[in-house]
Short mmCIF file of C-alpha atoms in Angstrom, two decimals:
data_model
loop_
_atom_site.label_atom_id
_atom_site.label_comp_id
_atom_site.label_asym_id
_atom_site.label_seq_id
_atom_site.Cartn_x
_atom_site.Cartn_y
_atom_site.Cartn_z
CA UNK P 1 -16.03 9.89 20.20
CA UNK P 2 -16.73 12.49 17.58
CA UNK P 3 -14.16 15.24 17.29
CA UNK P 4 -14.96 18.42 19.16
CA UNK P 5 -15.76 21.56 17.21
CA UNK P 6 -12.60 23.62 17.03
CA UNK P 7 -12.01 27.32 17.38
CA UNK P 8 -10.71 29.56 14.65
CA UNK P 9 -7.20 29.23 16.05
CA UNK P 10 -7.00 25.85 14.33
CA UNK P 11 -9.67 25.75 11.67
CA UNK P 12 -8.48 28.88 9.92
CA UNK P 13 -4.97 27.56 9.58
CA UNK P 14 -3.98 27.97 5.95
CA UNK P 15 -1.11 26.01 4.54
CA UNK P 16 1.38 28.07 2.49
CA UNK P 17 2.03 27.10 -1.09
CA UNK P 18 5.54 25.66 -1.39
CA UNK P 19 8.09 28.28 -2.28
CA UNK P 20 10.28 25.89 -4.25
CA UNK P 21 10.11 26.62 -7.96
CA UNK P 22 8.82 23.64 -9.84
CA UNK P 23 8.01 23.90 -13.52
CA UNK P 24 7.32 20.19 -13.94
CA UNK P 25 3.91 19.07 -15.04
CA UNK P 26 2.42 15.63 -15.47
CA UNK P 27 2.50 16.14 -19.24
CA UNK P 28 6.24 16.79 -19.14
CA UNK P 29 6.86 13.85 -16.86
CA UNK P 30 4.84 11.59 -19.12
CA UNK P 31 7.16 12.06 -22.11
CA UNK P 32 8.20 8.58 -23.11
CA UNK P 33 11.13 9.30 -25.39
CA UNK P 34 14.45 8.15 -23.96
CA UNK P 35 17.39 9.80 -25.72
CA UNK P 36 20.50 7.69 -26.18
CA UNK P 37 21.95 7.42 -22.70
CA UNK P 38 24.40 5.39 -20.65
CA UNK P 39 21.45 3.58 -19.05
CA UNK P 40 21.32 0.68 -21.47
CA UNK P 41 24.27 -1.41 -20.27
CA UNK P 42 23.51 -5.03 -19.41
CA UNK P 43 23.25 -5.92 -15.75
CA UNK P 44 25.98 -7.76 -13.91
CA UNK P 45 24.38 -10.48 -11.84
CA UNK P 46 26.09 -12.05 -8.84
CA UNK P 47 24.99 -15.02 -6.76
CA UNK P 48 23.22 -13.93 -3.56
CA UNK P 49 21.07 -16.94 -2.75
CA UNK P 50 20.49 -18.71 0.52
CA UNK P 51 19.19 -22.11 1.55
CA UNK P 52 15.62 -21.15 0.68
CA UNK P 53 16.48 -19.42 -2.63
CA UNK P 54 19.73 -21.01 -3.84
CA UNK P 55 19.51 -19.69 -7.42
CA UNK P 56 18.88 -16.06 -6.48
CA UNK P 57 21.03 -13.44 -8.17
CA UNK P 58 21.47 -9.74 -7.37
CA UNK P 59 22.48 -6.65 -9.29
CA UNK P 60 22.39 -2.88 -9.11
CA UNK P 61 21.38 -0.44 -11.81
CA UNK P 62 22.05 3.27 -12.25
CA UNK P 63 19.03 5.26 -13.43
CA UNK P 64 18.59 9.01 -13.96
CA UNK P 65 17.20 10.90 -11.00
CA UNK P 66 15.43 13.05 -13.59
CA UNK P 67 14.47 11.04 -16.66
CA UNK P 68 14.24 14.23 -18.71
CA UNK P 69 17.97 14.71 -18.05
CA UNK P 70 19.30 11.20 -18.64
CA UNK P 71 22.96 12.27 -18.42
CA UNK P 72 22.49 14.12 -15.17
CA UNK P 73 22.60 12.86 -11.61
CA UNK P 74 22.10 9.12 -11.14
CA UNK P 75 20.59 7.07 -8.36
CA UNK P 76 20.95 3.33 -7.80
CA UNK P 77 18.26 0.66 -7.79
CA UNK P 78 18.76 -2.72 -6.13
CA UNK P 79 17.51 -5.70 -8.17
CA UNK P 80 17.30 -9.45 -7.86
CA UNK P 81 16.09 -12.29 -10.00
CA UNK P 82 15.41 -15.99 -9.92
CA UNK P 83 16.47 -17.16 -13.40
CA UNK P 84 14.29 -19.38 -15.55
CA UNK P 85 15.17 -23.06 -15.83
CA UNK P 86 12.72 -24.21 -18.49
CA UNK P 87 13.66 -24.52 -22.16
CA UNK P 88 10.55 -22.40 -22.73
CA UNK P 89 11.50 -18.84 -21.77
CA UNK P 90 8.77 -16.19 -21.63
CA UNK P 91 11.01 -13.29 -20.61
CA UNK P 92 11.29 -11.27 -17.41
CA UNK P 93 8.42 -11.13 -14.94
CA UNK P 94 8.78 -7.90 -12.97
CA UNK P 95 6.92 -7.81 -9.67
CA UNK P 96 5.90 -5.00 -7.35
CA UNK P 97 3.87 -5.18 -4.16
CA UNK P 98 3.62 -1.55 -3.16
CA UNK P 99 5.91 0.42 -0.90
CA UNK P 100 7.72 -2.55 0.64
CA UNK P 101 10.81 -4.33 -0.57
CA UNK P 102 10.49 -5.59 -4.12
CA UNK P 103 13.43 -7.89 -3.48
CA UNK P 104 11.60 -9.93 -0.85
CA UNK P 105 8.46 -10.01 -2.99
CA UNK P 106 10.35 -11.45 -5.97
CA UNK P 107 11.79 -14.22 -3.81
CA UNK P 108 8.28 -15.01 -2.63
CA UNK P 109 6.66 -15.00 -6.07
CA UNK P 110 9.38 -17.23 -7.54
CA UNK P 111 8.66 -19.86 -4.88
CA UNK P 112 4.88 -19.40 -4.64
CA UNK P 113 4.02 -19.72 -8.33
CA UNK P 114 3.61 -23.28 -9.63
CA UNK P 115 7.08 -24.53 -10.50
CA UNK P 116 6.22 -25.21 -14.13
CA UNK P 117 5.11 -21.57 -14.49
CA UNK P 118 7.87 -19.88 -12.51
CA UNK P 119 10.51 -21.87 -14.38
CA UNK P 120 9.52 -20.13 -17.64
CA UNK P 121 10.33 -16.65 -16.33
CA UNK P 122 13.15 -14.67 -14.88
CA UNK P 123 11.30 -13.40 -11.82
CA UNK P 124 12.73 -9.93 -11.23
CA UNK P 125 12.29 -7.74 -8.17
CA UNK P 126 13.49 -4.22 -7.52
CA UNK P 127 13.49 -1.84 -4.61
CA UNK P 128 11.85 1.30 -5.97
CA UNK P 129 13.71 4.58 -5.87
CA UNK P 130 14.03 5.65 -2.25
CA UNK P 131 13.21 2.21 -0.83
CA UNK P 132 15.25 -0.39 1.03
CA UNK P 133 18.55 -1.31 -0.63
CA UNK P 134 18.24 1.33 -3.35
CA UNK P 135 20.32 4.48 -2.92
CA UNK P 136 19.43 6.98 -1.64
CA UNK P 137 16.95 5.42 0.78
CA UNK P 138 14.68 8.02 2.34
CA UNK P 139 14.10 8.36 6.08
CA UNK P 140 12.69 11.81 6.68
CA UNK P 141 12.22 11.66 10.42
CA UNK P 142 13.47 8.52 12.21
CA UNK P 143 11.21 7.47 15.06
CA UNK P 144 8.24 9.44 13.75
CA UNK P 145 5.89 6.64 14.83
CA UNK P 146 7.44 6.03 18.24
CA UNK P 147 4.80 5.58 20.93
CA UNK P 148 2.87 7.06 22.57
CA UNK P 149 1.59 9.41 19.87
CA UNK P 150 -1.27 11.88 20.39
CA UNK P 151 -4.77 10.46 20.17
CA UNK P 152 -5.81 10.50 16.53
CA UNK P 153 -9.34 11.67 17.39
CA UNK P 154 -9.00 15.25 18.65
CA UNK P 155 -10.83 15.91 21.92
CA UNK P 156 -9.68 19.52 22.03
CA UNK P 157 -8.11 22.28 19.98
CA UNK P 158 -4.77 21.52 21.62
CA UNK P 159 -4.89 17.84 20.66
CA UNK P 160 -5.65 18.60 17.04
CA UNK P 161 -2.93 21.22 16.91
CA UNK P 162 -0.42 18.72 18.31
CA UNK P 163 -1.13 16.35 15.41
CA UNK P 164 -1.05 19.19 12.88
CA UNK P 165 2.34 20.32 14.12
CA UNK P 166 3.57 16.75 14.10
CA UNK P 167 2.56 16.27 10.42
CA UNK P 168 4.04 19.65 9.54
CA UNK P 169 7.32 18.69 11.16
CA UNK P 170 7.51 15.52 9.07
CA UNK P 171 6.96 17.41 5.80
CA UNK P 172 9.51 20.01 6.84
CA UNK P 173 12.07 17.31 7.71
CA UNK P 174 11.58 15.68 4.28
CA UNK P 175 12.10 19.00 2.56
CA UNK P 176 15.22 19.76 4.57
CA UNK P 177 16.85 16.38 4.02
CA UNK P 178 15.75 15.56 0.47
CA UNK P 179 14.95 18.81 -1.33
CA UNK P 180 16.93 17.69 -4.38
CA UNK P 181 15.23 14.28 -4.53
CA UNK P 182 11.57 14.80 -3.63
CA UNK P 183 10.49 16.23 -7.02
CA UNK P 184 11.47 12.91 -8.60
CA UNK P 185 9.83 10.49 -6.15
CA UNK P 186 6.57 9.84 -7.96
CA UNK P 187 4.82 7.07 -9.85
CA UNK P 188 5.74 8.26 -13.34
CA UNK P 189 9.43 8.38 -12.46
CA UNK P 190 9.22 4.90 -10.95
CA UNK P 191 7.48 3.62 -14.09
CA UNK P 192 10.29 5.07 -16.20
CA UNK P 193 12.77 3.30 -13.92
CA UNK P 194 11.01 0.08 -14.88
CA UNK P 195 11.67 0.75 -18.52
CA UNK P 196 15.35 1.31 -17.84
CA UNK P 197 15.28 -2.05 -16.05
CA UNK P 198 13.63 -3.59 -19.13
CA UNK P 199 16.36 -2.22 -21.37
CA UNK P 200 19.10 -3.42 -19.01
CA UNK P 201 17.54 -6.88 -19.06
CA UNK P 202 17.78 -6.88 -22.84
CA UNK P 203 14.05 -7.46 -23.18
CA UNK P 204 11.83 -5.90 -25.81
CA UNK P 205 8.80 -6.46 -23.59
CA UNK P 206 8.13 -7.21 -19.93
CA UNK P 207 5.60 -9.28 -18.07
CA UNK P 208 4.38 -7.67 -14.88
CA UNK P 209 2.67 -8.82 -11.67
CA UNK P 210 1.59 -5.95 -9.40
CA UNK P 211 -0.19 -5.86 -6.06
CA UNK P 212 -1.89 -2.93 -4.32
CA UNK P 213 0.01 0.29 -5.20
CA UNK P 214 1.85 -1.89 -7.70
CA UNK P 215 -1.39 -2.15 -9.70
CA UNK P 216 -1.42 1.60 -10.26
CA UNK P 217 2.28 1.57 -11.07
CA UNK P 218 1.68 -1.19 -13.63
CA UNK P 219 -1.18 0.73 -15.23
CA UNK P 220 0.97 3.86 -15.46
CA UNK P 221 3.83 1.90 -17.03
CA UNK P 222 1.43 0.38 -19.55
CA UNK P 223 0.10 3.80 -20.47
CA UNK P 224 3.60 5.21 -21.00
CA UNK P 225 5.00 2.16 -22.79
CA UNK P 226 2.09 0.11 -24.22
CA UNK P 227 4.24 -1.50 -26.90
CA UNK P 228 6.54 -2.90 -24.20
CA UNK P 229 3.88 -4.81 -22.26
CA UNK P 230 3.51 -8.53 -22.89
CA UNK P 231 1.38 -9.66 -19.94
CA UNK P 232 -0.05 -7.54 -17.14
CA UNK P 233 -1.57 -9.10 -13.99
CA UNK P 234 -2.92 -6.75 -11.32
CA UNK P 235 -4.15 -7.95 -7.91
CA UNK P 236 -6.00 -5.73 -5.36
CA UNK P 237 -6.49 -2.75 -7.57
CA UNK P 238 -6.16 0.94 -6.84
CA UNK P 239 -8.91 3.00 -8.43
CA UNK P 240 -6.81 4.93 -10.97
CA UNK P 241 -8.91 8.12 -11.02
CA UNK P 242 -9.12 8.38 -7.22
CA UNK P 243 -5.43 8.87 -6.50
CA UNK P 244 -4.76 9.70 -3.80
CA UNK P 245 -7.11 11.88 -1.73
CA UNK P 246 -10.38 10.22 -2.71
CA UNK P 247 -8.82 6.76 -2.49
CA UNK P 248 -7.94 7.33 1.16
CA UNK P 249 -11.44 8.50 2.00
CA UNK P 250 -12.86 5.39 0.33
CA UNK P 251 -10.52 3.35 2.50
CA UNK P 252 -11.95 4.96 5.64
CA UNK P 253 -15.41 3.55 4.92
CA UNK P 254 -14.08 0.17 3.77
CA UNK P 255 -11.85 -0.35 6.82
CA UNK P 256 -14.71 0.61 9.09
CA UNK P 257 -16.79 -2.11 7.45
CA UNK P 258 -13.98 -4.66 7.98
CA UNK P 259 -13.68 -3.63 11.63
CA UNK P 260 -17.41 -4.27 11.98
CA UNK P 261 -16.89 -7.67 10.30
CA UNK P 262 -14.25 -8.45 12.94
CA UNK P 263 -16.68 -7.48 15.71
CA UNK P 264 -19.36 -9.70 14.17
CA UNK P 265 -16.87 -12.60 14.02
CA UNK P 266 -16.02 -12.12 17.71
CA UNK P 267 -19.75 -12.08 18.53
CA UNK P 268 -20.26 -15.35 16.66
CA UNK P 269 -17.63 -16.88 18.93
CA UNK P 270 -18.95 -15.60 22.22
CA UNK P 271 -18.42 -19.07 23.69
CA UNK P 272 -14.68 -18.42 23.35
CA UNK P 273 -14.30 -14.68 23.92
CA UNK P 274 -17.27 -13.90 26.23
CA UNK P 275 -17.75 -10.42 24.83
CA UNK P 276 -21.40 -10.80 23.88
CA UNK P 277 -23.38 -12.02 20.92
CA UNK P 278 -24.40 -8.60 19.58
CA UNK P 279 -21.80 -7.23 17.10
CA UNK P 280 -22.72 -3.64 17.98
CA UNK P 281 -22.08 -4.33 21.66
CA UNK P 282 -18.76 -5.98 20.86
CA UNK P 283 -17.75 -3.00 18.77
CA UNK P 284 -18.75 -0.65 21.63
CA UNK P 285 -16.48 -2.61 23.96
CA UNK P 286 -13.60 -2.13 21.52
CA UNK P 287 -14.17 1.63 21.41
CA UNK P 288 -14.32 1.72 25.20
CA UNK P 289 -10.99 -0.11 25.28
CA UNK P 290 -9.64 2.49 22.87
CA UNK P 291 -10.84 5.29 25.16
CA UNK P 292 -9.16 3.61 28.14
CA UNK P 293 -5.85 3.72 26.29
CA UNK P 294 -5.94 7.54 26.44
CA UNK P 295 -5.21 7.61 30.15
CA UNK P 296 -3.50 4.26 30.55
CA UNK P 297 -1.60 3.09 27.44
CA UNK P 298 -1.18 -0.68 27.42
CA UNK P 299 2.36 -1.60 28.35
CA UNK P 300 3.17 2.08 28.46
CA UNK P 301 3.21 2.23 24.65
CA UNK P 302 -0.22 1.38 23.21
CA UNK P 303 -2.30 4.53 23.16
CA UNK P 304 -5.39 5.02 20.98
CA UNK P 305 -3.42 5.60 17.79
CA UNK P 306 -1.15 2.60 18.40
CA UNK P 307 -4.23 0.48 19.10
CA UNK P 308 -5.76 1.55 15.79
CA UNK P 309 -2.53 0.72 13.95
CA UNK P 310 -2.51 -2.73 15.56
CA UNK P 311 -6.12 -3.60 14.76
CA UNK P 312 -5.81 -2.12 11.29
CA UNK P 313 -3.87 -5.27 10.38
CA UNK P 314 -7.11 -7.24 10.72
CA UNK P 315 -8.56 -5.18 7.88
CA UNK P 316 -5.81 -6.46 5.61
CA UNK P 317 -5.88 -10.10 6.64
CA UNK P 318 -8.44 -11.93 8.76
CA UNK P 319 -5.80 -14.52 9.59
CA UNK P 320 -4.83 -12.33 12.55
CA UNK P 321 -8.40 -12.07 13.93
CA UNK P 322 -7.91 -14.83 16.53
CA UNK P 323 -4.81 -13.11 17.95
CA UNK P 324 -6.59 -9.77 17.94
CA UNK P 325 -9.65 -11.25 19.67
CA UNK P 326 -7.51 -12.95 22.33
CA UNK P 327 -5.86 -9.68 23.31
CA UNK P 328 -9.19 -7.81 23.17
CA UNK P 329 -10.94 -10.35 25.39
CA UNK P 330 -8.09 -10.52 27.87
CA UNK P 331 -8.29 -6.78 28.36
CA UNK P 332 -12.08 -6.52 28.63
CA UNK P 333 -12.57 -9.59 30.81
CA UNK P 334 -9.44 -9.49 32.97
CA UNK P 335 -7.90 -6.03 32.45
CA UNK P 336 -4.80 -7.84 31.20
CA UNK P 337 -2.87 -5.55 28.83
CA UNK P 338 -0.05 -7.98 28.08
CA UNK P 339 -1.71 -9.28 24.93
CA UNK P 340 -2.32 -5.77 23.58
CA UNK P 341 1.30 -4.78 24.13
CA UNK P 342 2.58 -7.96 22.51
CA UNK P 343 0.17 -7.61 19.59
CA UNK P 344 1.30 -4.05 18.99
CA UNK P 345 4.91 -5.18 18.75
CA UNK P 346 3.87 -7.90 16.30
CA UNK P 347 1.45 -5.99 14.08
CA UNK P 348 1.58 -2.26 14.74
CA UNK P 349 5.07 -1.17 15.75
CA UNK P 350 7.06 0.57 13.02
CA UNK P 351 10.83 0.11 12.82
CA UNK P 352 13.46 1.82 10.68
CA UNK P 353 12.31 -0.11 7.61
CA UNK P 354 8.81 1.19 8.25
CA UNK P 355 10.13 4.75 8.60
CA UNK P 356 11.74 4.35 5.19
CA UNK P 357 8.55 2.98 3.64
CA UNK P 358 6.44 5.78 5.10
CA UNK P 359 8.86 8.42 3.81
CA UNK P 360 8.57 7.10 0.25
CA UNK P 361 4.83 6.54 0.59
CA UNK P 362 4.42 10.19 1.56
CA UNK P 363 6.75 11.41 -1.16
CA UNK P 364 4.85 9.52 -3.86
CA UNK P 365 1.33 10.27 -2.71
CA UNK P 366 1.98 13.94 -1.98
CA UNK P 367 3.75 14.45 -5.31
CA UNK P 368 1.49 12.34 -7.54
CA UNK P 369 -1.72 14.28 -7.06
CA UNK P 370 -3.23 17.33 -5.45
CA UNK P 371 -4.18 17.40 -1.76
CA UNK P 372 -6.00 20.17 0.12
CA UNK P 373 -3.60 22.85 1.38
CA UNK P 374 -6.01 24.45 3.87
CA UNK P 375 -6.42 22.50 7.10
CA UNK P 376 -10.05 23.63 7.37
CA UNK P 377 -10.80 21.27 4.46
CA UNK P 378 -9.06 18.34 6.16
CA UNK P 379 -10.90 19.02 9.41
CA UNK P 380 -14.31 19.29 7.76
CA UNK P 381 -13.89 16.22 5.56
CA UNK P 382 -12.47 14.04 8.31
CA UNK P 383 -15.16 15.06 10.80
CA UNK P 384 -17.85 14.13 8.27
CA UNK P 385 -16.27 10.73 7.56
CA UNK P 386 -15.65 10.06 11.27
CA UNK P 387 -19.34 10.57 12.05
CA UNK P 388 -20.16 7.63 9.75
CA UNK P 389 -16.98 5.51 9.83
CA UNK P 390 -15.00 6.24 13.00
CA UNK P 391 -12.51 3.37 13.00
CA UNK P 392 -9.89 4.85 10.66
CA UNK P 393 -11.01 8.34 9.61
CA UNK P 394 -8.78 10.49 11.81
CA UNK P 395 -5.93 7.99 11.91
CA UNK P 396 -5.80 7.91 8.12
CA UNK P 397 -6.05 11.69 7.93
CA UNK P 398 -2.96 12.09 10.10
CA UNK P 399 -1.15 9.41 8.13
CA UNK P 400 -1.59 11.52 5.00
CA UNK P 401 -1.53 14.96 6.64
CA UNK P 402 2.07 15.76 5.62
CA UNK P 403 0.63 16.26 2.12
CA UNK P 404 -1.04 19.43 3.40
CA UNK P 405 2.41 20.88 3.99
CA UNK P 406 4.45 19.08 1.34
CA UNK P 407 7.40 21.16 0.11
CA UNK P 408 7.01 20.11 -3.54
CA UNK P 409 4.08 21.00 -5.76
CA UNK P 410 1.73 18.22 -6.79
CA UNK P 411 1.31 16.85 -10.30
CA UNK P 412 -1.83 15.79 -12.12
CA UNK P 413 -2.38 12.02 -12.26
CA UNK P 414 -1.90 10.33 -15.61
CA UNK P 415 -4.98 9.04 -17.39
CA UNK P 416 -4.31 5.29 -17.57
CA UNK P 417 -7.09 4.43 -20.02
CA UNK P 418 -5.46 2.08 -22.47
CA UNK P 419 -6.73 0.15 -25.48
CA UNK P 420 -3.24 -0.52 -26.85
CA UNK P 421 -1.99 -3.28 -24.54
CA UNK P 422 -2.70 -7.02 -24.70
CA UNK P 423 -5.52 -8.31 -22.46
CA UNK P 424 -4.67 -7.84 -18.78
CA UNK P 425 -5.76 -10.05 -15.87
CA UNK P 426 -7.36 -8.16 -12.96
CA UNK P 427 -7.94 -9.85 -9.59
CA UNK P 428 -9.99 -8.37 -6.77
CA UNK P 429 -11.81 -9.30 -3.56
CA UNK P 430 -15.24 -7.68 -3.19
CA UNK P 431 -14.70 -6.60 0.44
CA UNK P 432 -11.06 -5.55 0.27
CA UNK P 433 -10.64 -2.45 2.45
CA UNK P 434 -7.21 -1.24 1.31
CA UNK P 435 -8.21 -1.15 -2.36
CA UNK P 436 -12.02 -0.99 -2.46
CA UNK P 437 -13.85 -3.02 -5.11
CA UNK P 438 -15.04 0.00 -7.08
CA UNK P 439 -11.45 0.69 -8.09
CA UNK P 440 -11.20 -2.70 -9.81
CA UNK P 441 -14.39 -2.05 -11.76
CA UNK P 442 -12.98 1.30 -12.84
CA UNK P 443 -9.69 -0.24 -13.98
CA UNK P 444 -11.67 -2.90 -15.86
CA UNK P 445 -13.49 -0.16 -17.77
CA UNK P 446 -10.31 1.76 -18.56
CA UNK P 447 -8.51 -1.34 -19.86
CA UNK P 448 -11.18 -2.56 -22.29
CA UNK P 449 -9.41 -5.80 -23.21
CA UNK P 450 -8.90 -6.77 -19.56
CA UNK P 451 -10.61 -9.61 -17.71
CA UNK P 452 -11.69 -9.28 -14.07
CA UNK P 453 -11.65 -12.26 -11.69
CA UNK P 454 -13.44 -11.54 -8.42
CA UNK P 455 -13.22 -13.26 -5.06
CA UNK P 456 -16.82 -13.09 -3.82
CA UNK P 457 -17.16 -11.95 -0.18
CA UNK P 458 -13.41 -11.91 0.21
CA UNK P 459 -12.11 -9.24 2.59
CA UNK P 460 -8.37 -9.84 2.55
CA UNK P 461 -6.08 -7.47 0.75
CA UNK P 462 -4.04 -9.44 -1.80
CA UNK P 463 -5.88 -12.44 -3.21
CA UNK P 464 -3.45 -14.52 -5.24
CA UNK P 465 -0.60 -16.72 -3.98
CA UNK P 466 -0.99 -15.61 -0.37
CA UNK P 467 -3.16 -16.64 1.45
CA UNK P 468 -3.69 -18.79 -1.62
CA UNK P 469 -7.20 -19.24 -2.91
CA UNK P 470 -6.74 -22.21 -5.32
CA UNK P 471 -9.44 -20.91 -7.65
CA UNK P 472 -7.77 -17.50 -7.95
CA UNK P 473 -4.30 -19.01 -8.18
CA UNK P 474 -5.39 -21.19 -11.10
CA UNK P 475 -6.50 -18.13 -13.11
CA UNK P 476 -3.16 -16.42 -12.44
CA UNK P 477 -1.14 -19.54 -13.31
CA UNK P 478 -3.01 -20.13 -16.57
CA UNK P 479 -2.60 -16.49 -17.58
CA UNK P 480 1.14 -16.46 -16.93
CA UNK P 481 1.64 -19.88 -18.53
CA UNK P 482 -0.31 -19.34 -21.73
CA UNK P 483 -2.09 -15.99 -21.66
CA UNK P 484 -5.38 -17.79 -20.96
CA UNK P 485 -8.22 -15.58 -19.75
CA UNK P 486 -11.87 -16.04 -18.82
CA UNK P 487 -14.41 -15.04 -21.44
CA UNK P 488 -15.21 -11.33 -21.36
CA UNK P 489 -18.47 -9.70 -20.38
CA UNK P 490 -19.93 -6.82 -18.37
CA UNK P 491 -18.83 -6.71 -14.73
CA UNK P 492 -16.71 -9.58 -13.40
CA UNK P 493 -15.64 -12.11 -16.00
CA UNK P 494 -15.16 -14.91 -13.45
CA UNK P 495 -15.79 -15.43 -9.76
CA UNK P 496 -14.23 -17.52 -7.00
CA UNK P 497 -15.58 -18.02 -3.51
CA UNK P 498 -13.59 -16.57 -0.64
CA UNK P 499 -11.86 -18.84 1.81
CA UNK P 500 -13.74 -19.28 5.11
CA UNK P 501 -13.03 -17.02 8.05
CA UNK P 502 -10.56 -18.45 10.58
CA UNK P 503 -11.57 -20.39 13.65
CA UNK P 504 -10.68 -18.99 17.09
CA UNK P 505 -8.07 -21.71 17.56
CA UNK P 506 -6.29 -20.84 14.30
CA UNK P 507 -2.90 -19.15 14.40
CA UNK P 508 -1.73 -17.04 11.47
CA UNK P 509 0.77 -18.65 9.17
CA UNK P 510 4.20 -17.13 9.47
CA UNK P 511 3.89 -15.88 5.90
CA UNK P 512 0.66 -13.98 6.47
CA UNK P 513 2.18 -10.60 7.28
CA UNK P 514 5.95 -11.07 7.15
CA UNK P 515 6.50 -12.21 3.56
CA UNK P 516 4.70 -12.05 0.27
CA UNK P 517 2.82 -9.23 -1.41
CA UNK P 518 1.53 -7.57 1.76
CA UNK P 519 4.74 -7.69 3.78
CA UNK P 520 4.47 -3.90 3.97
CA UNK P 521 1.71 -4.39 6.53
CA UNK P 522 4.23 -5.73 8.99
CA UNK P 523 7.08 -3.52 7.86
CA UNK P 524 5.19 -0.40 8.76
CA UNK P 525 3.22 0.47 6.09
CA UNK P 526 2.97 1.07 2.68
CA UNK P 527 -0.19 -0.41 4.05
CA UNK P 528 -2.49 2.52 3.23
#
């Protein structure tokens, strides 16, 4: 299903440079000095717990929209914390899991860490600027992901143009609704928010646990404020010099490999699914199913792009493979689309929370770093990747395509190389698709005192706490409890074996995609 060659009417489309004046540069944004400002008042915490988290407290914090103008316009961040109970207090542990709600992640971490470790910290979560309960919360174009969307793989000039116009309309809507905010939705501004949070907590230093995008955010914070880092744990690591264009291309190849791993797993269980014992033949059946969705979307809502979004979840967590295989087999063997429609609602459908997440995801990624502004480059690159790794190439291109039209100029990424912070703990699975393994090796090199713990042959995104590899969890617990780290050396400093793949009869735990560090997968996707 390679994309057709397109005529000049599409491939010569040039994207105009944004007309908005923007004198900011990454060097200016990276200034760390904070003049005396009103943003140092202590937080007022109020009880907001429930039966599951009875000690939870909530607060809000005003931060500057523009940190270079600390007495200018303010925005509001939503925070929560689970206070320490131990007589040994190690300070605040800030957590971030990417573009989802930091409030739900903090609740999860406080309950998932060993009690004797969690009790020594105030576990603090925050909804990043633009996200969730923070104000303003961005939603550039409500319903942008409503089905049925155009096929991601263009079969004609008209189909590709429809997706181009769709991406352009999203960028235009963001610029129309949030022109005054978009220049300040970026990783460096979010990192500076974290330091305002630190000051409001009354802490000289913070401890930090970051997942996925949160690993890059943590590295940026550490670069800006190295003297304010006590402990830094990063799980499922973004390659810091690949942000964000090259990172997404690396994802295309990695997710294609995970999709092939799913097909091989289905083939190994042919006695259950009856789709054949040859992984290549199983994969061909999946692509035929995808093609069928062009003319007959499952349940009237699962076209090719919705199908890709649904099965993308299996690249993040193999716990959903049995459910995915059930729906796949029911369609191929019995032409029953009920399972596909239900699975889409469970794993692929994007609600208003997902619209919010995608708006902030786009704002950060398009602002953080340069993207091609000429669609001919996007078309050429994506066609080349698709020829080798077809599962996600075009889908991922359209997911990021608003950056071709973004109404705010891009910055240059910050160099996060850092020899000034205490030893950091890095955690990574070798076959993670969302944050490919090479990124962890790169971060390990750039943080020379760091230690890298690797889950061998692990393919799930997010390794610690959920789904809970005891070997990995022990390294994290010992680091947070006492700063203990494995002995250093070239490459990985310690390894743990991945948990086994699920059995066909397994059902995913309720926490797999709805809570914890990768809740964004279900919410609609800070997943990329």
